[in-house]
Amino acid sequence: MPRPDAVSVRPVPRVITRSMVEPSPGSTAAARPWTRFALAAVFVAVALAYSNTRSVPLLLDDGPTIAGNESIRDLSRWGNVLFSGSVFTTGRPVLNLSFALNHAFGGTAVAGYHVVNALIHIGAALLLWGIVSRTFRRRRFHERLGVRSEHAALLVALLWALHPVQVASVTYLSQRAESLMGLCYLATLYGLVRGGTERTWSWWHGGAIACCAAGMGVKEVMVTAPLACFVYDVVFLSGSVRAAWQQHWRCHVGLAACWLLLAGLMAGNDFEHRVIGHAVPIPAEPYALTQVRAVAHYVRLMVWPHPLIFDYGTDQHVFETFTLGWSLVVVLATFSVAVSSWRKSRAVGFLFLWGFLVLVPTSSVVAIAGQRIAENRIYLPLAAAAVLLPLTVLAIVPRRLASAALWLLVGALGVLTWRRNHDFSSAATLWRDTVAKLPMNHRAHSWLGTALLDMPGRYGEAMSHLTEASRLGPWDVDSHWNLGRALIRDPGRLTEAIRCFEVVLKAKPQDAPAHAMLGTALLMSGTRADEAARHLEKAVQLRPERGDFHRLLGTALMNVPGRRTDAIRELETATRLAPTDAEAFTNLGIAYLAEPPNIDRAIAAQRTAVNLNPGAHLPWFNLGIALMMRGELAEAERSFERAREIAPSFEPARSKLQDLRAKRSARE
């Protein structure tokens, strides 16, 4: 018989009930005043943090993705835009379309691309706020957080958007692939959340499927979105696997169907040989150990974003500087916490699952040789940390103190992001920062040297970095290419430049620019014109649309006996393909003066060259030669005088002037 004062306690059910997942009645009304404030706060905060990025130049992969991407030049040619042959956007039609739209409105001017990247990031932050806000309105969260739920949701969005690690996905233009995919990923989840209260098909579900399909056309990591949406439905919306399937099966089938679209894009674009996939043979064990280090590094950067590194390179000895033992401890500890959290609270467990889902493809089955560690991969997983932090602080710290601390953290992250963006102000600044943080990264040395090469008075420093790059990475073709481009500027080091380009061609025998550069170096050496012509002919064969290649070939053929006619043909082709190439017209004018001389055409070509580049002395000098051959001595004298004004130390112009004046004096 029970004691009179005994209390009967019902066991707490382990199954989530509908009352726990449905929105709290007062939560929606309480949220309305926050909406406009949250929209404005996110927009202003992100805009300020990224206000110094509009002039950041094209970096690393931006060249082939934007400047060298022919498929984005003409928006009316939809086939080229959607089925790009560019190595970085092939199989990613939506991504390439976004670049094509940018190009249609602003060409290759970087400001427009940076504005769009910032707007994409703002949109993603607002979607994250919407997802978190509506999740916190669920009864079980609202009962714990109360009015703080909307406050916490805004803090989540700001912490995520202003974290300095996001600079890698926003300021680096090529990584629009990551931020745009993130936008589509979050839009997919938001559509599911908005349609989650309806038991049948809704337009929100249709929008989620459309966003998922678009994301598949941006980046392959979107493959995890249908699974993430289903788990979210089970944990937060329906309460069980059976209920999620019964209530929203149409939506989940539609999301899963997007996998077929992704499979078609990958199969139709030779995915295994793409640079962004880099699924080239990599030893399994070193890659796996590298990814253990990478995941541990990502976890650390989420908590303590320093040092941030633009490019981690491909050097195995660089990756080995990240301690393997400590990395294993971090990964195993994180995994253990994730499993424990899932058992105690599926809501917290979902956050860990979210982070792992997004990282799994590039940290396991898709071997990325060229970018084994990359900060842009934290773009979406960071959302898990951004949710956990304010919830934890608000739960254990007094409300006012917690709020003040979190807002101070938001401000500090914004300042750090602004300062990190300053590192991107120029290619030289960014690569110098990378070399300082990873001095064994040969790729960083190579690109720093390339950046310095175009700066006056920095040739010596550039050569030191380029030489160091070739020493650290003797297997890297790009390092030899960059070093060769520097060496060819020094007439005394042409033999070394030739060796560099020969190394490149050994690895890439169909590389047209390498054939062109080797042919140029051979031509400049002055003794191997026949061999130079053969390489330049190969370059023209591979890239017949390049006017500069035709110009180089024509110039080489002028030095090969019996090839004057071929030289003229190639130079005429060059002027047709590149009508603003002054050097092509200059060389064509010289070729016209060969046997039999065609003085009228030579004069016309040199006049065109002078009009295109009036500040160059050689077109004026060559024009003077042609005019002198036609007997127009006064005009010829004026041309030689102009050449001397531009280049006072140019001895041939002084000599010709003396001859003309001597002849005029003799006649008088």
XYZ file of C-alpha atoms in Angstrom:
668
model
C 0.000 0.000 0.000
C 1.579 3.354 -1.068
C 2.390 5.981 1.490
C -0.141 8.883 1.627
C 2.512 11.497 0.766
C 3.928 9.551 -2.197
C 3.830 11.285 -5.552
C 3.231 9.362 -8.762
C 5.627 10.489 -11.550
C 5.029 9.594 -15.188
C 8.064 8.606 -17.222
C 9.080 11.160 -19.859
C 8.369 9.757 -23.327
C 11.465 9.332 -25.551
C 9.440 9.932 -28.718
C 9.013 13.542 -29.800
C 5.339 14.500 -29.712
C 3.530 16.833 -32.080
C 3.199 19.503 -29.374
C 6.969 19.599 -29.114
C 7.548 20.242 -32.819
C 4.632 22.588 -33.591
C 5.187 26.351 -33.286
C 4.367 27.970 -29.983
C 1.144 30.029 -30.286
C 2.683 33.302 -29.170
C 6.014 32.890 -30.862
C 5.021 34.165 -34.304
C 3.454 37.374 -33.016
C 6.435 38.048 -30.768
C 8.789 37.607 -33.703
C 7.262 40.271 -35.951
C 8.998 43.319 -34.413
C 12.357 41.591 -34.875
C 12.016 40.920 -38.586
C 12.840 44.360 -39.973
C 15.520 44.932 -37.382
C 17.170 41.593 -38.203
C 17.084 42.267 -41.950
C 18.652 45.690 -41.506
C 21.219 44.498 -38.950
C 22.497 41.653 -41.123
C 22.628 43.791 -44.274
C 24.444 46.715 -42.655
C 26.880 44.571 -40.661
C 27.972 42.457 -43.631
C 28.132 45.453 -45.958
C 30.431 47.279 -43.533
C 32.665 44.253 -42.917
C 33.146 43.755 -46.673
C 33.195 47.429 -47.659
C 36.914 47.310 -48.478
C 36.734 44.463 -51.001
C 35.433 46.170 -54.147
C 38.921 46.704 -55.587
C 40.392 43.314 -54.631
C 42.001 42.028 -57.865
C 41.595 38.676 -59.598
C 43.561 36.026 -57.690
C 44.843 32.533 -58.507
C 41.847 30.645 -60.011
C 40.032 33.903 -60.849
C 42.057 34.151 -64.059
C 40.656 31.070 -65.821
C 37.292 31.406 -64.055
C 36.610 35.030 -65.071
C 39.263 36.768 -67.170
C 40.110 33.716 -69.283
C 36.646 32.159 -69.381
C 35.456 32.600 -72.973
C 32.074 31.024 -72.220
C 30.895 34.013 -70.136
C 31.669 36.637 -72.807
C 28.389 36.347 -74.725
C 25.253 35.851 -72.643
C 23.149 35.249 -75.768
C 25.024 32.001 -76.484
C 23.216 29.941 -73.862
C 24.838 26.699 -74.908
C 28.315 28.013 -74.181
C 27.202 29.576 -70.890
C 25.442 26.508 -69.496
C 27.827 23.932 -70.896
C 31.073 25.726 -70.276
C 34.378 24.319 -71.358
C 36.168 26.284 -68.645
C 37.958 23.853 -66.379
C 36.680 25.511 -63.169
C 33.020 25.871 -64.151
C 32.376 22.870 -66.386
C 29.474 20.874 -65.001
C 28.399 23.909 -62.967
C 25.957 25.732 -65.259
C 24.347 27.904 -62.585
C 27.721 29.083 -61.316
C 28.917 29.903 -64.833
C 25.633 31.689 -65.557
C 26.175 33.925 -62.522
C 29.610 34.909 -63.845
C 28.149 35.467 -67.319
C 25.515 37.832 -65.891
C 28.255 39.734 -64.070
C 30.264 39.973 -67.285
C 27.246 41.181 -69.257
C 26.834 44.171 -66.935
C 30.444 45.013 -66.104
C 32.901 42.988 -68.154
C 35.892 41.900 -66.089
C 35.798 44.925 -63.742
C 36.111 43.342 -60.304
C 33.771 45.687 -58.395
C 30.601 44.132 -59.797
C 31.719 40.603 -58.961
C 32.527 41.598 -55.374
C 29.160 43.303 -54.921
C 27.350 40.181 -56.116
C 29.449 37.963 -53.850
C 28.610 40.167 -50.878
C 24.892 40.098 -51.730
C 24.991 36.299 -52.013
C 26.563 36.138 -48.548
C 23.970 38.531 -47.129
C 21.183 36.437 -48.652
C 22.631 33.269 -47.133
C 22.904 34.949 -43.717
C 19.281 36.062 -43.869
C 18.150 32.569 -44.833
C 20.108 31.154 -41.895
C 18.411 33.684 -39.630
C 15.021 32.650 -41.024
C 15.708 28.942 -40.486
C 17.034 29.399 -36.950
C 14.306 31.869 -36.021
C 11.523 29.537 -37.132
C 13.211 26.566 -35.488
C 13.460 28.450 -32.198
C 9.734 29.207 -32.405
C 9.016 25.516 -31.961
C 7.368 24.927 -28.619
C 10.223 23.106 -26.902
C 12.719 25.875 -27.768
C 10.344 28.775 -27.153
C 9.478 27.467 -23.702
C 13.174 27.543 -22.777
C 14.263 30.720 -24.526
C 11.092 32.794 -24.471
C 11.615 36.265 -25.960
C 15.335 35.516 -26.193
C 14.702 33.125 -29.101
C 14.584 35.914 -31.722
C 17.555 37.606 -30.114
C 19.489 34.322 -30.267
C 18.543 33.754 -33.918
C 19.891 37.171 -34.915
C 23.119 36.541 -33.021
C 23.506 33.218 -34.844
C 23.180 34.905 -38.236
C 25.643 37.670 -37.365
C 28.207 35.345 -35.789
C 28.111 33.180 -38.901
C 28.141 36.016 -41.435
C 30.910 38.062 -39.764
C 33.269 35.213 -38.906
C 36.584 36.036 -40.648
C 36.974 32.508 -42.034
C 34.103 33.353 -44.410
C 36.368 35.787 -46.269
C 37.767 32.806 -48.197
C 34.310 32.213 -49.720
C 33.222 35.815 -50.232
C 36.217 37.968 -51.133
C 37.928 35.328 -53.269
C 35.750 35.587 -56.365
C 36.213 32.033 -57.644
C 34.826 30.717 -54.372
C 31.437 32.080 -55.294
C 30.983 28.364 -55.954
C 30.961 27.850 -52.176
C 28.855 30.845 -51.143
C 26.301 30.417 -53.963
C 26.015 26.721 -53.174
C 25.538 27.708 -49.527
C 22.768 30.108 -50.530
C 20.995 27.345 -52.462
C 21.528 24.855 -49.623
C 20.018 27.194 -47.036
C 17.199 28.191 -49.402
C 16.348 24.506 -49.826
C 16.185 24.005 -46.088
C 14.210 27.230 -45.613
C 11.614 26.063 -48.145
C 11.243 22.820 -46.226
C 10.866 24.723 -42.946
C 8.218 27.081 -44.334
C 6.281 24.203 -45.828
C 6.756 22.035 -42.765
C 3.528 23.053 -41.063
C 1.475 21.843 -44.033
C 0.598 18.185 -44.241
C 0.351 18.139 -48.047
C 2.246 19.575 -50.992
C 2.961 23.306 -50.846
C 4.586 25.926 -53.018
C 7.299 26.191 -50.402
C 8.189 22.573 -51.051
C 8.313 23.258 -54.766
C 10.657 26.171 -54.120
C 12.876 23.935 -51.973
C 13.195 21.433 -54.827
C 13.976 24.202 -57.328
C 16.696 25.622 -55.059
C 18.134 22.161 -54.534
C 18.305 21.613 -58.299
C 19.976 25.003 -58.753
C 22.506 24.157 -56.054
C 23.425 20.943 -57.869
C 24.393 23.180 -60.791
C 26.672 25.277 -58.559
C 28.845 22.825 -56.644
C 28.843 19.088 -56.066
C 28.828 19.366 -52.237
C 25.095 20.093 -52.634
C 24.724 16.300 -52.879
C 24.163 16.164 -49.105
C 21.228 18.623 -49.071
C 18.375 16.089 -49.560
C 19.702 13.980 -46.680
C 20.169 17.016 -44.412
C 16.608 18.133 -45.158
C 15.173 14.729 -44.317
C 17.032 14.576 -40.993
C 15.874 18.119 -40.168
C 12.290 17.075 -40.922
C 12.588 14.067 -38.616
C 14.156 16.033 -35.755
C 12.341 19.381 -35.870
C 9.185 19.111 -37.995
C 7.569 15.678 -37.950
C 9.152 13.999 -34.953
C 9.815 10.599 -36.513
C 10.970 8.970 -39.729
C 7.499 7.560 -40.411
C 5.767 10.895 -39.844
C 8.293 12.763 -41.985
C 7.751 10.366 -44.866
C 3.958 10.278 -44.534
C 3.567 14.051 -44.348
C 6.251 15.296 -46.757
C 7.154 12.355 -49.002
C 6.526 14.335 -52.182
C 9.036 16.968 -51.136
C 11.682 14.429 -50.165
C 11.247 12.468 -53.382
C 11.657 15.695 -55.342
C 14.795 16.579 -53.418
C 16.248 13.107 -53.950
C 15.491 13.370 -57.687
C 18.003 16.226 -57.820
C 20.705 13.586 -57.382
C 19.909 12.429 -60.916
C 20.564 15.948 -62.184
C 23.893 16.071 -60.383
C 24.853 12.646 -61.714
C 24.097 13.820 -65.255
C 26.185 16.974 -64.825
C 29.119 15.000 -63.464
C 28.929 12.240 -66.062
C 28.612 14.636 -68.969
C 31.583 16.809 -68.031
C 34.451 14.399 -67.414
C 34.306 15.110 -63.677
C 37.226 12.869 -62.763
C 39.688 15.035 -64.684
C 38.456 18.418 -63.554
C 40.720 20.730 -61.639
C 38.077 21.441 -59.017
C 37.626 17.687 -58.461
C 41.274 16.753 -58.911
C 40.404 13.089 -58.628
C 43.843 12.204 -59.893
C 45.592 9.236 -58.274
C 46.555 10.207 -54.727
C 47.887 7.657 -52.244
C 44.982 6.813 -49.974
C 46.857 6.824 -46.681
C 48.553 10.268 -47.006
C 45.306 11.804 -48.227
C 43.320 10.297 -45.340
C 45.845 11.539 -42.799
C 45.812 14.956 -44.429
C 42.026 15.090 -44.093
C 42.240 14.178 -40.399
C 44.526 17.172 -40.005
C 42.196 19.266 -42.165
C 39.035 18.499 -40.171
C 40.816 19.204 -36.881
C 42.114 22.461 -38.353
C 38.604 23.436 -39.464
C 37.244 22.801 -35.958
C 39.978 24.959 -34.465
C 39.385 27.803 -36.945
C 35.695 27.850 -36.069
C 36.639 28.527 -32.456
C 39.848 30.526 -32.946
C 40.201 31.964 -36.480
C 43.966 32.423 -36.529
C 46.047 32.081 -38.566
C 43.895 32.365 -41.672
C 45.735 31.224 -44.794
C 44.633 31.937 -48.347
C 46.239 28.886 -49.950
C 47.630 25.802 -48.208
C 49.310 24.517 -51.358
C 49.948 20.896 -52.294
C 53.154 20.152 -50.378
C 52.857 17.076 -48.160
C 55.578 18.429 -45.859
C 53.397 21.517 -45.261
C 50.442 19.365 -44.219
C 52.672 17.372 -41.892
C 53.342 20.536 -39.871
C 49.806 20.081 -38.505
C 50.360 17.632 -35.629
C 48.694 14.312 -36.433
C 48.306 13.175 -32.827
C 46.554 16.359 -31.746
C 44.419 16.275 -34.881
C 43.268 12.722 -34.113
C 42.360 13.775 -30.575
C 40.287 16.719 -31.857
C 38.471 14.653 -34.494
C 37.706 11.761 -32.138
C 36.605 14.123 -29.372
C 34.307 15.983 -31.751
C 32.856 12.725 -33.047
C 32.307 11.456 -29.495
C 30.522 14.662 -28.502
C 28.384 14.388 -31.629
C 27.306 10.817 -30.817
C 26.651 11.687 -27.175
C 24.678 14.766 -28.173
C 22.511 12.782 -30.595
C 21.596 10.362 -27.816
C 20.707 13.113 -25.355
C 19.299 15.749 -27.675
C 18.677 15.146 -31.341
C 18.475 18.892 -31.907
C 22.087 19.365 -30.795
C 23.104 16.163 -32.535
C 21.687 17.523 -35.796
C 24.124 20.450 -35.637
C 27.116 18.104 -35.504
C 25.601 15.949 -38.234
C 25.137 19.059 -40.393
C 28.813 19.940 -40.126
C 29.988 16.416 -40.901
C 27.583 16.017 -43.828
C 28.936 19.059 -45.654
C 32.572 18.097 -45.029
C 32.250 14.394 -45.855
C 32.411 14.566 -49.700
C 35.654 16.542 -49.952
C 37.209 14.922 -46.884
C 36.676 11.313 -47.943
C 35.633 10.038 -51.367
C 36.468 13.044 -53.566
C 40.237 13.377 -53.496
C 41.161 17.004 -54.151
C 44.856 17.063 -54.928
C 45.176 20.757 -55.674
C 43.389 21.970 -52.552
C 43.524 19.356 -49.815
C 42.920 21.958 -47.108
C 40.770 24.990 -47.904
C 39.060 27.425 -45.568
C 36.103 27.906 -47.899
C 34.885 24.414 -46.941
C 33.932 25.733 -43.500
C 31.345 28.080 -45.034
C 28.268 25.965 -44.193
C 29.608 23.814 -41.308
C 30.335 27.024 -39.401
C 26.572 27.448 -38.965
C 26.593 24.621 -36.413
C 29.110 26.437 -34.220
C 27.228 29.705 -34.716
C 24.053 28.093 -33.323
C 25.712 26.274 -30.433
C 27.614 29.260 -29.061
C 24.753 31.678 -28.241
C 22.526 28.846 -27.003
C 25.237 27.698 -24.603
C 26.100 31.196 -23.401
C 22.463 32.215 -22.934
C 21.809 29.023 -20.996
C 24.646 29.318 -18.469
C 25.346 33.066 -18.186
C 22.975 35.715 -16.800
C 20.913 37.217 -19.572
C 22.337 40.752 -19.680
C 25.934 39.639 -19.307
C 25.497 36.960 -21.968
C 23.894 39.397 -24.380
C 26.648 41.978 -23.902
C 29.389 39.380 -24.353
C 27.848 37.999 -27.524
C 27.349 41.424 -29.080
C 30.952 42.318 -28.264
C 31.998 39.107 -29.981
C 29.933 40.044 -33.037
C 31.685 43.414 -33.194
C 35.124 41.832 -32.783
C 34.450 39.327 -35.568
C 33.332 42.160 -37.843
C 36.591 44.023 -37.223
C 38.642 40.865 -37.826
C 36.795 40.266 -41.098
C 37.447 43.822 -42.241
C 41.147 43.441 -41.390
C 41.350 40.066 -43.140
C 39.849 41.626 -46.252
C 42.672 44.154 -46.179
C 45.106 41.259 -46.724
C 43.384 40.714 -50.089
C 44.018 44.294 -51.242
C 46.636 43.152 -53.767
C 48.044 39.889 -55.016
C 51.484 40.716 -53.619
C 50.077 41.538 -50.157
C 48.019 38.358 -50.002
C 50.781 36.038 -51.195
C 53.298 37.716 -48.897
C 50.936 37.013 -45.985
C 50.626 33.392 -47.130
C 54.403 32.939 -47.420
C 54.889 34.409 -43.931
C 52.449 31.879 -42.456
C 53.495 28.868 -44.574
C 57.095 29.467 -45.720
C 57.373 25.883 -47.065
C 54.442 26.387 -49.460
C 56.084 26.408 -52.892
C 52.921 27.604 -54.633
C 52.775 30.687 -52.428
C 56.391 31.553 -53.314
C 55.638 31.029 -57.006
C 52.626 33.333 -57.089
C 54.281 35.942 -54.881
C 57.165 36.037 -57.332
C 54.720 36.379 -60.224
C 52.959 39.273 -58.499
C 56.252 41.048 -57.769
C 57.423 40.524 -61.354
C 54.968 43.125 -62.624
C 56.049 45.717 -60.035
C 58.832 48.173 -60.981
C 62.149 47.520 -59.297
C 61.114 44.172 -57.774
C 62.641 41.814 -60.348
C 65.358 40.560 -57.986
C 62.922 39.826 -55.160
C 60.552 38.167 -57.614
C 63.311 35.903 -58.916
C 64.284 34.854 -55.388
C 60.725 33.665 -54.659
C 60.335 31.979 -58.047
C 63.618 30.153 -57.619
C 62.608 29.068 -54.110
C 59.300 27.796 -55.500
C 61.055 25.603 -58.067
C 63.366 24.296 -55.328
C 60.537 23.427 -52.943
C 58.287 21.980 -55.656
C 60.435 20.667 -58.523
C 57.513 18.496 -59.667
C 55.107 21.425 -60.034
C 54.562 22.490 -63.638
C 53.125 25.884 -62.683
C 56.286 26.773 -60.749
C 58.423 26.070 -63.820
C 55.999 28.063 -65.965
C 56.134 31.116 -63.709
C 59.919 30.907 -63.398
C 60.297 30.611 -67.168
C 58.133 33.708 -67.710
C 60.470 35.612 -65.406
C 63.702 34.280 -66.900
C 62.671 35.144 -70.460
C 62.847 38.813 -69.508
C 66.586 38.515 -68.930
C 68.465 38.036 -72.256
C 71.324 36.440 -70.370
C 69.139 33.649 -68.941
C 67.269 32.467 -72.024
C 68.810 29.001 -71.787
C 67.291 28.569 -68.293
C 63.934 29.855 -69.544
C 64.024 27.325 -72.401
C 64.640 24.495 -69.912
C 61.665 25.615 -67.803
C 59.275 25.599 -70.769
C 60.608 22.233 -71.898
C 59.720 20.829 -68.457
C 56.193 22.240 -68.819
C 55.758 20.694 -72.277
C 57.028 17.344 -71.074
C 54.139 17.270 -68.597
C 51.617 19.042 -70.874
C 52.516 18.393 -74.536
C 49.286 20.026 -75.742
C 49.756 23.263 -73.789
C 49.538 25.998 -76.443
C 50.890 28.878 -74.298
C 53.902 26.747 -73.324
C 54.655 26.061 -77.000
C 54.323 29.798 -77.683
C 56.637 30.787 -74.834
C 59.240 28.176 -75.748
C 59.117 29.321 -79.371
C 59.559 32.921 -78.237
C 62.554 32.041 -76.049
C 64.146 30.086 -78.895
C 63.525 32.991 -81.277
C 65.093 35.448 -78.829
C 68.172 33.238 -78.549
C 68.842 34.096 -82.217
C 70.177 30.711 -83.343
C 67.189 28.344 -83.377
C 64.626 30.031 -85.653
C 63.528 26.756 -87.308
C 62.814 25.095 -83.950
C 61.091 28.252 -82.705
C 58.826 28.225 -85.775
C 57.872 24.577 -85.158
C 56.741 25.289 -81.595
C 54.863 28.408 -82.647
C 53.145 26.512 -85.458
C 52.019 23.975 -82.854
C 50.678 26.794 -80.662
C 48.722 28.224 -83.615
C 47.402 24.765 -84.460
C 46.150 24.291 -80.877
C 44.751 27.824 -80.478
C 44.078 29.289 -83.949
C 41.954 32.082 -82.477
C 44.917 33.656 -80.667
C 46.155 36.611 -82.699
C 49.301 36.957 -80.588
C 50.309 33.403 -81.479
C 49.996 34.224 -85.189
C 52.097 37.349 -84.626
C 54.849 35.370 -82.907
C 54.809 32.733 -85.648
C 54.972 35.366 -88.368
C 57.895 37.043 -86.614
C 59.730 33.712 -86.368
C 59.101 32.862 -90.027
C 60.649 36.181 -91.080
C 63.937 34.733 -89.835
C 63.578 31.413 -91.693
C 64.931 31.452 -95.275
C 62.221 30.957 -97.886
C 59.301 31.576 -95.487
C 58.686 35.307 -96.115
C 55.332 34.673 -97.799
C 54.209 32.480 -94.890
C 55.363 35.163 -92.460
C 53.255 37.818 -94.190
C 50.234 35.512 -94.179
C 50.548 34.843 -90.439
C 51.043 38.526 -89.605
C 48.033 39.516 -91.710
C 46.008 36.910 -89.801
C 47.292 38.376 -86.546
C 46.169 41.892 -87.489
C 42.762 40.559 -88.468
C 42.283 38.628 -85.214
C 43.808 41.364 -83.035
C 43.207 44.706 -84.793
C 44.579 46.643 -81.798
C 47.911 44.796 -81.649
C 50.429 47.503 -82.599
C 53.334 45.074 -82.594
C 51.615 42.885 -85.190
C 51.251 45.879 -87.543
C 54.872 46.889 -86.906
C 56.169 43.447 -87.815
C 53.832 43.231 -90.803
C 55.200 46.517 -92.094
C 58.749 45.168 -91.813
C 57.722 41.984 -93.644
C 56.224 44.032 -96.490
C 59.628 45.637 -97.082
C 61.204 42.256 -97.845
C 61.769 41.073 -101.421
C 59.838 42.038 -103.460
C 59.223 45.266 -101.469
C 55.673 46.540 -101.044
C 56.383 50.025 -99.721
C 52.817 51.346 -99.813
C 51.527 48.492 -97.668
C 54.522 48.837 -95.372
C 53.806 52.538 -94.801
C 50.113 51.842 -94.186
C 50.928 49.136 -91.636
C 53.457 51.345 -89.810
C 51.022 54.283 -89.712
C 48.429 51.988 -88.119
C 51.014 50.875 -85.563
C 51.885 54.516 -84.779
C 48.204 55.382 -84.312
C 47.678 52.402 -82.016
C 50.769 53.075 -79.894
C 52.101 56.606 -80.475
C 54.356 56.357 -77.424
C 56.492 53.523 -78.846
C 59.669 54.448 -80.726
C 59.980 51.389 -83.012
C 56.838 52.046 -85.120
C 58.047 55.637 -85.720
C 61.515 54.385 -86.701
C 60.130 51.715 -89.055
C 57.779 54.273 -90.593
C 60.771 56.502 -91.230
C 62.582 53.638 -92.995
C 59.601 52.983 -95.280
C 59.141 56.697 -96.065
C 62.833 57.044 -96.826
C 62.647 54.109 -99.264
C 59.802 55.880 -101.085
C 61.802 59.095 -101.252
C 59.726 61.124 -98.779
C 62.790 62.318 -96.908
C 61.167 65.199 -95.004
C 58.443 62.935 -93.620
C 61.048 60.286 -92.865
C 63.145 62.815 -90.954
C 60.173 63.822 -88.830
C 59.502 60.136 -88.023
C 63.107 59.582 -86.962
C 63.008 62.740 -84.829
C 59.875 61.477 -83.122
C 61.560 58.112 -82.439
C 64.530 59.936 -80.854
C 62.235 62.087 -78.698
C 60.607 58.957 -77.310
C 63.889 57.011 -76.907
C 66.878 59.429 -76.856
C 69.339 56.541 -76.464
C 68.030 54.667 -79.512
C 71.171 54.803 -81.697
C 69.664 53.662 -85.079
C 67.322 56.677 -85.132
C 70.196 59.072 -84.454
C 72.251 57.439 -87.213
C 69.437 57.675 -89.770
C 68.849 61.318 -88.901
C 72.502 62.092 -89.487
C 72.411 60.324 -92.876
C 69.295 62.205 -93.979
C 70.667 65.567 -92.913
C 73.977 64.824 -94.643
C 72.145 64.003 -97.870
C 70.077 67.163 -97.622
C 73.208 69.249 -97.038
C 74.908 67.633 -100.059
C 71.953 68.489 -102.282
C 71.908 72.078 -101.108
